[in-house]
Amino acid sequence: MEKTDILIVGGSAAGLTAAITARRYYPDKRITIVRKEEKVLIPCGIPYIFGTLKSVDKDLIPDTVLSKNKLDLIVDEVTTINKGSKMVTLASGGNLSYEKMILAIGSLPMIPPIPGTDLENVFCVKKDVAYLEKLLKALEQAKNVVIVGGGFIGLEFADEFRKRGNLNITVVELLPHCLLIACDEEVCLQVEKKLSENGVNILANRRVKALVGNGRVEYVELENGQKLKADLVILGIGVTPNVDLAQNSGLEVDIRAGIYVDEFMRTSDPNIFAAGDCTRKTRFFTGRPSFIRLASVGTTEGRVAAANLFRLQRRAECPIGVFGTVIGDLAVGSAGFTERMAKEAGFDVVTGESKAPDKHPGSLPGTRDLTVKLIFAKGTGILIGGQAYGSMTAGLIANFIGALIQKRLRADEIVTFQVGTHPMLTPSPISHQIENAAEDALAKM
Ligand SMILES: Cc1cc2nc3c(=O)[nH]c(=O)nc-3n(C[C@H](O)[C@H](O)[C@H](O)COP(=O)(O)OP(=O)(O)OC[C@H]3O[C@@H](n4cnc5c(N)ncnc54)[C@H](O)[C@@H]3O)c2cc1C
């Protein structure tokens, strides 16, 4: 039987980050990653395979990172965990014993409970090289594509597909607007407008009833009776945590929400930690269950789990949910609560807004406007959410907002926050959107 000191199950965002961190903390330990796939995709890059990259091979995590960090790799599947004897069984038949283990077994695409999802040319978003190559091939023959789900993944697919130039693309979204889980209505409207201008049809507030065809998909039927011609369908409605292995091993699991972990990323077994999409998460500020599943959250959890394997050194914060995307030339970033979600969660809110060019003077070539909206809790003045949209700086600004949220800063502290500026790199210090949005909110408090 093979032995390792630290076993990491899963070699994607959370698992790989956990392994690299474990190497930093424990230079002398044997660290082994077991993962199912020969080649690992950069999951967030998947949509770009179909327009910008044009190849699955250009979206891979290079395995050189393994040898650089002296990490052993076994391409196999862990089928059972024996917690008592600290040993796992592999699909190939072998066993592997461990001292400490991190489960980073990720998530699986959610399939809607409607007829027709098993028809040919109906694809979900699998992190699987062969599957995506098949999708790339099917796309070459397609004319009418329907994307079910107008979240950021569905929209990124739509935007990349339209770059191919020969497809009739429709996005069907259940909620009143695309992206509504991450952004307020005014931002969603801008994104929808951008997609429509670029030739993508948006059907929001519609529910898909069935996918219909004879062996291969032919059309998508909506509950209002509308039929959309489709020779290819993408299901992009979200993911579900992969918990079977943990559940079958007797770890505490919520099958919808994920593997139970504490703030040190420990599962219910003292020698097993978990990180990434497979863990149960609760929301920053409310502690309510959260369905945020992001690579940024998974890698943070991986770092925390690895640091704590042999002694507790770090705590993980509940996810704030910081995300960004680009549709056409419109960048959008969001962190924490939207105004709508904050109100639904029971907060009395005050918002502030500021729009300014992202360089100064605004006559510099390539200058674009960036709008920032900040959402504060009324009584305390604490920042609980924010969105940035317009220029390509939106993603970095959302990260900045995320940091302010995580530190629970108030509006009166944010207006005195020191930020560096430069004509080519930032807005003018006079019109810096974060300070000015905070000032705007303070004036209303
Ligand atoms: C199209 C797309 C775009 C995205 N864009 C973004 C983005 O822009 N920003 C962002 O933050 N997030 C984004 N995400 C979300 C992000 O990809 C996930 O949060 C991230 O992949 C989670 O990483 P993970 O390591 O927890 O799990 P996964 O990436 O799901 O990896 C799970 C790993 O576990 C392995 N595994 C599972 N079971 C076993 C087993 N029994 N034995 C051995 N190995 C096993 C798998 O082989 C795999 O290596 C996107 C997701 C998708 C699908």
Coordinates of C-alpha atoms in Angstrom, one line a residue, residues 67-381:
S67 CA 7.2 19.3 -10.1
K68 CA 8.1 22.9 -9.1
N69 CA 6.4 22.3 -5.7
K70 CA 7.5 18.7 -5.3
L71 CA 3.9 17.4 -5.5
D72 CA 3.2 13.8 -6.4
L73 CA 0.3 13.2 -8.8
I74 CA -1.9 10.2 -9.2
V75 CA -4.5 10.4 -12.0
D76 CA -7.3 8.2 -10.5
E77 CA -10.6 8.4 -8.6
V78 CA -10.9 8.0 -4.9
T79 CA -13.9 5.7 -4.5
T80 CA -14.0 5.2 -0.7
I81 CA -12.5 6.7 2.4
N82 CA -11.8 4.6 5.5
K83 CA -11.6 7.2 8.2
G84 CA -10.6 4.8 10.9
S85 CA -7.6 3.4 9.2
K86 CA -6.9 6.7 7.4
M87 CA -6.8 5.0 4.0
V88 CA -8.5 5.6 0.6
T89 CA -9.3 3.2 -2.2
L90 CA -8.8 4.1 -5.8
A91 CA -10.9 3.2 -8.8
S92 CA -7.9 1.4 -10.3
G93 CA -7.9 -0.9 -7.3
G94 CA -5.0 0.5 -5.2
N95 CA -5.0 1.9 -1.7
L96 CA -3.3 5.0 -0.3
S97 CA -2.9 5.8 3.4
Y98 CA -2.6 9.4 4.6
E99 CA -1.9 11.3 7.8
K100 CA -4.1 14.3 6.8
M101 CA -6.4 14.8 3.9
I102 CA -8.1 17.7 2.1
L103 CA -11.2 17.0 0.0
A104 CA -11.3 19.5 -2.9
I105 CA -13.7 17.5 -5.0
G106 CA -15.6 20.5 -6.4
S107 CA -19.0 20.7 -8.0
L108 CA -21.1 19.3 -10.8
P109 CA -23.3 21.1 -13.3
M110 CA -26.9 21.3 -12.2
I111 CA -29.3 19.7 -14.7
P112 CA -32.9 21.2 -14.7
P113 CA -35.7 18.7 -14.1
I114 CA -37.2 19.1 -17.5
P115 CA -37.7 16.7 -20.4
G116 CA -35.1 16.5 -23.1
T117 CA -31.9 17.2 -21.3
D118 CA -30.5 13.9 -22.5
L119 CA -31.0 14.7 -26.2
E120 CA -28.0 15.0 -28.5
N121 CA -26.4 18.4 -28.7
V122 CA -27.6 19.4 -25.3
F123 CA -24.5 20.4 -23.3
C124 CA -24.0 21.5 -19.7
V125 CA -20.8 23.2 -18.6
K126 CA -18.5 20.3 -17.6
K127 CA -14.9 20.9 -16.6
D128 CA -13.8 18.0 -18.9
V129 CA -11.5 18.3 -21.8
A130 CA -13.0 15.6 -24.0
Y131 CA -16.5 16.9 -23.4
L132 CA -15.6 20.5 -24.3
E133 CA -13.9 19.3 -27.4
K134 CA -17.1 17.6 -28.4
L135 CA -19.0 20.8 -27.8
L136 CA -16.5 22.8 -29.9
K137 CA -17.0 20.3 -32.7
A138 CA -20.8 20.4 -32.4
L139 CA -20.7 24.2 -32.5
E140 CA -19.0 24.1 -35.9
Q141 CA -22.2 22.6 -37.4
A142 CA -24.7 24.7 -35.3
K143 CA -26.8 27.6 -36.5
N144 CA -29.3 28.3 -33.7
V145 CA -28.0 28.1 -30.1
V146 CA -30.1 28.5 -27.0
I147 CA -28.4 29.1 -23.7
V148 CA -30.6 28.3 -20.6
G149 CA -29.5 30.5 -17.8
G150 CA -28.5 34.2 -17.8
G151 CA -26.0 34.2 -15.0
F152 CA -22.4 35.2 -15.6
I153 CA -21.5 31.8 -17.1
G154 CA -24.4 31.7 -19.5
L155 CA -23.7 35.3 -20.6
E156 CA -20.0 34.7 -21.1
F157 CA -20.9 31.7 -23.3
A158 CA -23.3 33.9 -25.3
D159 CA -20.7 36.7 -25.7
E160 CA -18.0 34.2 -26.8
F161 CA -20.4 32.4 -29.2
R162 CA -21.3 35.6 -30.9
K163 CA -17.6 36.3 -31.6
R164 CA -17.8 33.3 -34.0
G165 CA -20.0 35.5 -36.2
N166 CA -22.4 32.8 -37.6
L167 CA -24.7 31.9 -34.8
N168 CA -28.2 32.9 -33.9
I169 CA -28.0 33.0 -30.1
T170 CA -30.8 33.3 -27.5
V171 CA -30.4 33.4 -23.7
V172 CA -33.4 32.3 -21.7
E173 CA -33.4 33.6 -18.1
L174 CA -36.0 32.7 -15.4
L175 CA -35.5 35.9 -13.3
P176 CA -36.7 39.3 -14.5
H177 CA -33.1 40.1 -15.7
C178 CA -29.9 38.4 -16.5
L179 CA -27.2 38.7 -13.8
L180 CA -29.8 39.6 -11.2
I181 CA -28.2 37.3 -8.6
A182 CA -25.0 39.4 -8.7
C183 CA -26.0 42.9 -9.8
D184 CA -28.8 45.5 -9.3
E185 CA -31.3 46.1 -12.1
E186 CA -29.6 49.2 -13.5
V187 CA -26.4 47.2 -14.1
C188 CA -28.3 44.2 -15.5
L189 CA -30.1 46.5 -18.0
Q190 CA -26.7 47.8 -19.3
V191 CA -25.4 44.2 -19.7
E192 CA -28.6 43.1 -21.5
K193 CA -28.4 46.2 -23.8
K194 CA -24.8 45.4 -24.7
L195 CA -25.7 41.8 -25.6
S196 CA -28.7 42.9 -27.6
E197 CA -26.7 45.5 -29.5
N198 CA -24.2 42.7 -30.3
G199 CA -27.0 40.5 -31.7
V200 CA -27.8 38.2 -28.8
N201 CA -31.5 37.7 -28.1
I202 CA -32.4 38.0 -24.4
L203 CA -35.6 36.4 -23.1
A204 CA -35.8 37.2 -19.4
N205 CA -38.7 36.3 -17.1
R206 CA -39.2 33.0 -19.1
R207 CA -39.2 29.4 -17.9
V208 CA -38.0 26.6 -20.1
K209 CA -40.6 23.8 -20.2
A210 CA -38.9 21.2 -22.3
L211 CA -36.1 20.5 -24.8
V212 CA -37.7 18.8 -27.8
G213 CA -36.3 16.7 -30.7
N214 CA -36.1 13.3 -32.2
G215 CA -32.8 12.0 -30.8
R216 CA -31.1 15.4 -31.4
V217 CA -32.5 18.7 -30.0
E218 CA -34.6 20.7 -32.4
Y219 CA -36.3 23.3 -30.3
V220 CA -36.7 24.7 -26.8
E221 CA -40.2 25.0 -25.6
L222 CA -41.0 27.8 -23.0
E223 CA -43.8 27.7 -20.5
N224 CA -45.6 30.5 -22.3
G225 CA -45.8 28.2 -25.4
Q226 CA -43.1 29.9 -27.4
K227 CA -40.8 27.6 -29.3
L228 CA -37.2 28.5 -30.0
K229 CA -35.4 26.7 -32.9
A230 CA -32.3 25.1 -31.5
D231 CA -29.7 22.8 -32.9
L232 CA -27.5 23.2 -29.8
V233 CA -28.4 24.0 -26.2
I234 CA -26.2 25.0 -23.3
L235 CA -27.5 24.5 -19.8
G236 CA -25.8 27.1 -17.6
I237 CA -28.0 27.2 -14.5
G238 CA -25.4 26.7 -11.8
V239 CA -23.6 23.9 -10.0
T240 CA -24.3 21.5 -7.1
P241 CA -21.6 20.5 -4.6
N242 CA -20.0 17.1 -5.2
V243 CA -20.6 15.4 -1.9
D244 CA -21.2 11.7 -2.6
L245 CA -17.7 10.6 -1.6
A246 CA -17.8 12.5 1.7
Q247 CA -21.4 11.4 2.4
N248 CA -20.6 7.7 1.8
S249 CA -17.5 8.0 4.0
G250 CA -19.7 9.2 6.9
L251 CA -18.7 12.8 7.0
E252 CA -21.4 15.3 7.9
V253 CA -22.9 16.6 4.7
D254 CA -25.8 18.7 3.6
I255 CA -26.5 17.2 0.1
R256 CA -27.7 20.6 -1.3
A257 CA -25.3 22.9 0.4
G258 CA -22.0 20.9 0.7
I259 CA -19.7 19.2 3.2
Y260 CA -19.9 20.8 6.6
V261 CA -16.7 22.6 7.6
D262 CA -15.8 24.9 10.5
E263 CA -13.9 28.2 10.1
F264 CA -10.6 26.2 10.0
M265 CA -12.0 24.2 7.1
R266 CA -12.1 21.0 9.2
T267 CA -14.8 18.5 8.4
S268 CA -16.5 16.3 11.1
D269 CA -13.3 14.1 11.0
P270 CA -10.3 15.7 12.7
N271 CA -7.9 14.4 10.0
I272 CA -10.0 15.5 7.0
F273 CA -10.3 19.0 5.8
A274 CA -12.3 20.3 2.8
A275 CA -12.1 23.3 0.5
G276 CA -13.7 24.8 -2.6
D277 CA -17.0 24.2 -4.3
C278 CA -17.7 21.0 -2.3
T279 CA -18.0 22.8 1.1
R280 CA -21.1 24.2 2.7
K281 CA -20.9 28.0 2.9
T282 CA -22.6 30.7 4.8
R283 CA -23.0 34.3 3.9
F284 CA -20.8 37.1 5.2
F285 CA -22.9 39.5 7.5
T286 CA -26.0 37.2 7.8
G287 CA -24.5 33.7 8.4
R288 CA -27.4 32.3 6.2
P289 CA -26.6 29.5 3.7
S290 CA -24.8 30.8 0.7
F291 CA -24.7 29.2 -2.8
I292 CA -21.7 31.3 -3.9
R293 CA -19.2 29.0 -5.6
L294 CA -16.2 30.8 -7.0
A295 CA -12.6 29.9 -7.7
S296 CA -11.5 32.9 -5.6
V297 CA -13.4 31.5 -2.6
G298 CA -12.1 28.0 -3.3
T299 CA -8.5 29.0 -3.4
T300 CA -8.8 31.0 -0.2
E301 CA -10.4 28.0 1.5
G302 CA -7.6 25.8 0.1
R303 CA -5.0 28.0 1.6
V304 CA -6.7 28.0 5.0
A305 CA -7.2 24.2 5.0
A306 CA -3.5 23.6 4.1
A307 CA -2.2 26.0 6.7
N308 CA -4.2 24.3 9.5
L309 CA -3.5 20.6 8.7
F310 CA -1.1 20.0 11.7
R311 CA -1.9 23.1 13.9
L312 CA -4.5 25.7 13.6
Q313 CA -3.1 28.9 12.1
R314 CA -5.7 30.6 9.9
R315 CA -9.5 31.2 9.9
A316 CA -11.6 31.4 6.8
E317 CA -14.1 34.3 6.5
C318 CA -17.6 33.5 5.1
P319 CA -17.6 34.3 1.4
I320 CA -18.5 37.9 0.4
G321 CA -18.9 36.9 -3.2
V322 CA -16.7 39.1 -5.3
F323 CA -17.0 38.5 -9.0
G324 CA -16.4 40.2 -12.4
T325 CA -17.2 39.7 -16.0
V326 CA -16.9 41.4 -19.4
I327 CA -19.6 41.5 -22.0
G328 CA -18.5 43.0 -25.2
D329 CA -16.6 46.1 -24.1
L330 CA -18.6 46.5 -20.9
A331 CA -16.9 45.3 -17.7
V332 CA -18.9 44.6 -14.5
G333 CA -17.7 43.8 -11.0
S334 CA -19.7 43.1 -7.9
A335 CA -19.0 42.5 -4.3
G336 CA -21.2 41.5 -1.4
F337 CA -24.9 42.4 -1.3
T338 CA -26.8 44.0 -4.1
E339 CA -29.2 46.7 -3.0
R340 CA -32.1 44.3 -3.7
M341 CA -30.6 41.4 -1.9
A342 CA -29.6 43.6 1.1
K343 CA -33.2 44.7 1.5
E344 CA -34.5 41.1 1.1
A345 CA -32.1 40.1 3.9
G346 CA -33.6 42.7 6.2
F347 CA -31.2 45.6 5.9
D348 CA -32.3 49.2 5.8
V349 CA -29.8 50.6 3.2
V350 CA -28.4 53.9 2.0
T351 CA -26.7 53.9 -1.4
G352 CA -24.2 56.2 -3.0
E353 CA -23.1 56.5 -6.6
S354 CA -20.3 58.1 -8.5
K355 CA -19.4 58.1 -12.2
A356 CA -16.0 59.4 -13.6
P357 CA -13.5 58.7 -16.3
D358 CA -11.0 55.9 -15.4
K359 CA -8.0 58.1 -16.4
H360 CA -7.3 61.8 -16.0
P361 CA -7.5 64.0 -17.9
G362 CA -10.4 62.3 -19.6
S363 CA -8.9 63.3 -23.0
L364 CA -6.2 60.6 -22.6
P365 CA -6.6 57.9 -25.3
G366 CA -8.5 54.9 -24.2
T367 CA -10.3 56.7 -21.3
R368 CA -13.7 55.1 -20.3
D369 CA -16.2 56.0 -17.7
L370 CA -16.6 53.8 -14.6
T371 CA -19.6 54.0 -12.4
V372 CA -19.5 52.8 -8.8
K373 CA -22.5 52.1 -6.6
L374 CA -21.9 51.4 -2.9
I375 CA -24.5 50.0 -0.5
F376 CA -24.3 50.8 3.2
A377 CA -26.3 49.5 6.2
K378 CA -28.2 52.6 7.3
G379 CA -27.8 52.5 11.1
T380 CA -24.1 51.6 11.3
G381 CA -22.9 53.1 8.0

